[in-house]
Every structure is written in structure tokens, then in C-alpha cells.
XYZ file of C-alpha atoms in Angstrom:
292
model
C 16.894 -14.070 19.346
C 19.663 -11.947 20.768
C 19.179 -8.386 22.002
C 16.215 -6.026 22.083
C 14.532 -8.120 24.772
C 12.927 -5.034 26.300
C 10.608 -4.769 23.285
C 7.479 -6.855 22.712
C 7.486 -9.412 19.929
C 5.242 -8.302 17.068
C 4.203 -10.147 13.928
C 4.511 -9.127 10.289
C 3.027 -11.042 7.353
C 3.982 -10.009 3.812
C 7.512 -9.009 2.811
C 7.062 -7.445 -0.615
C 8.070 -4.033 -1.975
C 6.305 -2.311 0.917
C 6.541 -4.886 3.682
C 10.326 -5.261 3.648
C 11.180 -1.578 4.190
C 8.481 -1.358 6.870
C 10.040 -4.299 8.693
C 13.480 -2.710 8.392
C 12.156 0.494 9.979
C 10.582 -1.502 12.811
C 13.925 -3.188 13.435
C 15.726 0.147 13.413
C 13.301 1.300 16.096
C 14.338 -1.696 18.205
C 11.261 -3.871 17.807
C 11.519 -7.677 17.779
C 9.662 -9.394 14.962
C 8.316 -12.760 13.948
C 7.621 -12.787 10.207
C 6.125 -14.924 7.461
C 6.116 -14.549 3.694
C 4.761 -16.793 0.971
C 8.004 -16.514 -1.043
C 10.834 -17.540 1.315
C 13.540 -15.778 -0.711
C 12.421 -12.540 0.983
C 14.002 -13.837 4.206
C 17.434 -13.413 2.599
C 16.978 -9.654 2.945
C 16.392 -9.847 6.692
C 18.422 -10.727 9.736
C 17.700 -10.864 13.462
C 14.050 -11.895 13.030
C 12.118 -15.020 13.918
C 10.776 -16.819 10.844
C 7.437 -18.564 11.307
C 6.336 -21.651 9.407
C 2.937 -20.173 8.571
C 0.640 -17.274 9.564
C -0.841 -19.267 12.433
C 2.645 -19.589 13.952
C 2.978 -15.799 13.801
C -0.223 -15.433 15.857
C 1.009 -18.041 18.339
C 3.972 -15.786 19.166
C 2.726 -12.212 18.694
C -0.342 -10.358 19.929
C -0.234 -7.598 17.300
C 0.123 -8.740 13.693
C 0.685 -6.438 10.743
C -0.366 -7.581 7.272
C 1.025 -6.228 4.029
C -0.106 -8.624 1.310
C -1.455 -8.258 -2.206
C -5.241 -7.978 -2.058
C -8.495 -9.103 -0.416
C -7.991 -12.707 -1.508
C -4.504 -12.824 -0.013
C -5.744 -11.303 3.257
C -8.506 -13.923 3.492
C -5.962 -16.667 2.889
C -3.449 -15.630 5.538
C -6.143 -14.888 8.126
C -8.851 -17.498 7.547
C -7.126 -20.095 5.384
C -5.533 -23.342 6.523
C -2.912 -22.585 9.207
C -4.082 -18.988 9.117
C -3.939 -16.368 11.843
C -7.533 -16.959 12.970
C -6.687 -20.501 14.100
C -4.545 -19.082 16.916
C -6.203 -15.704 17.507
C -7.994 -14.744 20.712
C -9.464 -11.537 22.227
C -5.993 -10.193 23.024
C -4.985 -10.203 19.355
C -5.032 -7.215 17.004
C -4.650 -7.397 13.240
C -3.500 -4.248 11.453
C -3.996 -4.658 7.725
C -1.804 -2.438 5.543
C -2.987 -4.218 2.392
C -5.151 -2.466 -0.179
C -8.658 -3.867 -0.470
C -12.286 -2.810 -0.597
C -14.345 -1.390 2.283
C -17.234 -3.879 2.377
C -15.101 -7.078 2.339
C -12.880 -5.471 4.982
C -15.867 -4.844 7.247
C -17.102 -8.411 6.761
C -13.650 -9.794 7.507
C -13.348 -7.791 10.719
C -16.819 -8.888 11.870
C -15.992 -12.533 11.136
C -12.774 -12.371 13.146
C -14.443 -10.589 16.048
C -17.308 -13.070 16.235
C -15.074 -16.133 15.916
C -12.375 -15.281 18.441
C -12.880 -11.735 19.750
C -9.804 -10.239 18.052
C -9.803 -6.631 16.811
C -9.123 -5.383 13.286
C -7.747 -2.087 12.012
C -7.619 -1.486 8.269
C -4.670 0.787 7.608
C -3.736 1.003 3.922
C -0.663 3.083 3.165
C 0.393 5.612 0.575
C 3.843 6.792 -0.429
C 5.637 3.784 -1.857
C 8.797 1.932 -0.728
C 10.900 5.100 -0.640
C 8.598 6.744 1.869
C 8.537 3.507 3.883
C 12.337 3.543 4.093
C 12.266 7.178 5.207
C 9.457 6.713 7.742
C 7.151 9.074 5.828
C 4.205 6.873 4.846
C 0.669 8.215 4.978
C -1.598 5.740 6.782
C -5.379 5.891 6.418
C -6.954 3.974 9.298
C -10.352 2.524 10.092
C -11.264 0.851 13.370
C -11.680 1.304 17.084
C -9.633 4.227 18.483
C -8.273 2.097 21.337
C -7.175 -0.609 18.909
C -5.388 1.955 16.762
C -3.728 3.362 19.878
C -2.257 -0.108 20.570
C -0.681 -0.220 17.124
C 0.356 3.425 16.802
C 3.689 3.175 18.670
C 4.818 0.534 16.173
C 3.502 2.317 13.080
C 5.370 5.430 14.156
C 8.512 3.652 12.904
C 7.454 3.982 9.261
C 4.562 6.490 9.219
C 4.840 10.211 8.737
C 1.095 10.602 9.295
C -1.628 8.301 10.620
C -5.259 9.449 10.546
C -8.255 7.585 11.928
C -10.961 8.101 9.295
C -13.785 6.211 11.034
C -14.810 2.635 11.862
C -13.444 -0.460 10.132
C -13.554 0.026 6.360
C -12.985 3.774 6.502
C -9.270 3.330 5.888
C -9.962 1.408 2.687
C -12.474 4.049 1.608
C -9.837 6.740 2.072
C -7.404 4.585 0.097
C -9.929 4.338 -2.759
C -10.079 8.135 -2.854
C -6.288 8.346 -2.621
C -5.854 5.995 -5.577
C -8.471 7.836 -7.612
C -6.464 11.028 -7.121
C -3.147 9.323 -7.906
C -4.407 7.407 -10.941
C -6.005 10.449 -12.518
C -2.993 12.538 -11.489
C -0.400 10.370 -13.243
C -2.462 10.329 -16.433
C -2.948 14.097 -16.161
C 0.812 14.624 -15.757
C 1.415 12.542 -18.884
C -1.109 14.590 -20.845
C 0.162 17.907 -19.479
C 3.701 16.927 -20.422
C 2.570 16.078 -23.950
C 0.833 19.446 -24.185
C 3.903 21.288 -22.893
C 6.388 19.601 -25.206
C 4.218 20.046 -28.280
C 3.601 23.712 -27.460
C 7.279 24.547 -27.806
C 7.872 26.040 -24.362
C 10.646 25.002 -21.974
C 8.712 21.966 -20.718
C 11.262 21.039 -18.050
C 10.651 24.365 -16.283
C 6.932 23.830 -15.746
C 7.164 22.556 -12.108
C 9.345 25.551 -11.227
C 7.008 27.924 -13.033
C 3.846 26.661 -11.326
C 5.304 26.030 -7.845
C 3.190 27.501 -5.066
C 0.194 28.241 -7.278
C -3.186 26.601 -7.580
C -1.869 24.200 -10.254
C 0.976 22.989 -8.044
C 0.901 19.474 -6.591
C 3.130 16.705 -5.326
C 2.590 14.937 -8.651
C 3.690 17.992 -10.598
C 6.866 18.187 -8.520
C 7.532 14.424 -8.477
C 5.932 12.626 -11.424
C 6.191 15.335 -14.074
C 10.018 15.600 -13.852
C 10.301 11.794 -14.094
C 8.146 11.887 -17.212
C 10.133 14.768 -18.705
C 13.464 13.011 -18.058
C 12.078 9.557 -18.931
C 13.615 8.568 -15.582
C 11.845 5.312 -14.828
C 14.680 3.246 -13.307
C 14.774 2.084 -10.591
C 11.066 1.362 -10.425
C 9.575 3.172 -7.427
C 6.086 1.774 -7.980
C 4.628 -0.543 -10.597
C 1.977 0.126 -13.215
C 0.377 -3.222 -12.311
C -0.191 -2.000 -8.757
C -1.835 1.182 -9.991
C -4.025 -0.850 -12.357
C -5.064 -3.124 -9.482
C -5.811 -0.191 -7.206
C -7.830 1.591 -9.875
C -9.816 -1.597 -10.425
C -10.777 -1.348 -6.746
C -11.700 2.297 -7.272
C -13.977 1.407 -10.178
C -15.603 -1.390 -8.162
C -16.406 1.076 -5.383
C -17.718 3.621 -7.903
C -20.092 0.993 -9.290
C -21.152 -0.169 -5.812
C -22.152 3.387 -4.967
C -24.002 3.791 -8.266
C -21.856 6.712 -9.381
C -20.688 7.870 -12.793
C -17.139 9.261 -12.545
C -15.829 9.192 -16.122
C -12.461 10.845 -15.488
C -11.490 8.274 -12.861
C -12.801 5.424 -14.987
C -10.823 6.618 -18.007
C -7.628 6.594 -15.923
C -8.401 3.013 -14.883
C -8.772 1.985 -18.519
C -5.476 3.643 -19.477
C -3.602 1.649 -16.847
C -5.463 -1.561 -17.679
C -4.512 -1.178 -21.345
C -0.912 -0.366 -20.414
C -0.554 -3.456 -18.230
C -2.252 -5.650 -20.817
C 0.333 -4.450 -23.356
C 3.081 -5.949 -21.163
C 4.100 -2.980 -19.023
C 2.936 -4.245 -15.645
C 6.417 -4.174 -14.116
C 7.199 -0.704 -15.472
C 7.335 2.439 -13.356
C 3.896 3.962 -12.701
C 4.861 7.302 -14.260
C 5.850 5.557 -17.500
C 2.140 5.602 -18.444
C 3.364 8.681 -20.371
C 4.722 6.296 -23.023
C 1.140 5.952 -24.250
C 1.307 9.587 -25.361
C 4.340 9.315 -27.614
């Protein structure tokens, strides 16, 4: 690997819609990376990185390893599966998991890693989508030991606009559950508000301007509503299938806590129905098509 030798080698596992722009931002900040991805075609979009044969090989070369994979099952596989990170981990290792999962499995996973090899775990799910990752504006919700987070923070600064420690391991995933509840309900609300506005006969496209700065204003009103009004769903900034998956996690946590939250659960059903109808790869805001 040529150049950037003054920077420590760090690991990154998972080069999907979020992982790739995060890796690019790390490279722009001058960090040297060793990476692994299940689908090797992702490597075609990278240069000047070391490519590992498997997750274990990442841990053999890097002390801090960032994960950005699909779900709890994928995290278990790359960490504890055959040729996984845990096979090479030791007390000097730190795993920072940007994947979206559930709090209780995350806590169990961190305890298992700590007891088996002494390595630390920070759960750090992200919000903002690939565009925010490219711009270095992601919101990161973290759970873990403050000293462990401090080790990772200088690297996350490359792609994060805000990082907040919400509590011990699992707290990041809990904050992500709340984040996705807000987003899922919000997108459905924007679709319904847009339907109301267009059927009422007012100048529907002016609504974000009209309500800006008031109590009804929101990032979703300023971002999602105009996309819905313009039917501007290409390129896809985030997928309906991802929202459906995240809302499934939200509903699981609602049930675990013994709560009844019908508005959130209705939003989950809307996205589940939308994905089941073949729209999983469509833009998240296109849920508004259900209201035509």
C-alpha cells in the first residue's frame, strides 16, 4: 500500500449503500483501510485499499474494525462465524457496529465477545442515508464504554456530523429504534398530508414554504414532501425494503416492552405491504403511491 503510512490501518466490513461512501470519506481523511465484503464486485468501486480474504483476516491486520452489514444475523456471521473476526480478536480490538439491529441481541453479542477474547464493542447505528455519508453529515447513535467510543471517534469524524453516546452497549440500537419509528411514521404522514393537500385544492407544492419555521415544520416536510409532490424518486436515496426491515425491528422492540403503539405499527404494516407488492427497491418516499 503506497502513501498515507502515517495513519493507522483500520478495518471495514460491509461495502453496501452506506458502507461504500463511509469508506470513501475515511480515505479522503487519509486513513488506510483493510476491507472485506461478501459480494466482491463492491471492490471495483474502491482503490488504494487492502482487500482481506475474510473477516478474520481484517482483524489480523486492524485493531479497530467498523461493521456496516445488513442485520443481526449478518453481524453474527462476520463476527462469530467461520473465519470471523472473533477468531483473531484480542483485548486490544474494538468493534464499532454501524449496522441496524436490536438492543438485546447487541448486548448479548458484546458480552460474548468480551468474555471470549476481551475485545470491546460499540453499537453505533447511523441515520441520514448515503447522501449524508458522502457529505460527512451522518447522525450516529452510540452505545458502549466512553473510552472505547473515544478510540473510534477520530475515525467516525470523517463521515459523522453528530455522534452522541446514549448509554451502555445497546443504547445506540435503542435510539435507532426510536429514530426509525419517527422516520417510518413520518414518511407515511407526509404521504397522507400530501394526499390531503392535493385533494383540498390548495397550492400543494407551497406547503413546505408555508409551514417553514412553525410547529408543523420538520426535516421530512422539507425533504420528503417535495419528493412526493414532484414524484421525484430517482435516483433512489433509500429503499422501501430497508424501511420495512427497520420498522420490523421497531415492532419487535414494541412487543418486547409490552407496549401498544398503533400509529407506529400501522406504518410498519404499510411498508410491509408495499414491499410485498414488489416495491422493495423503490425510493422510501414512494410509499405515497399507496395513496393514489
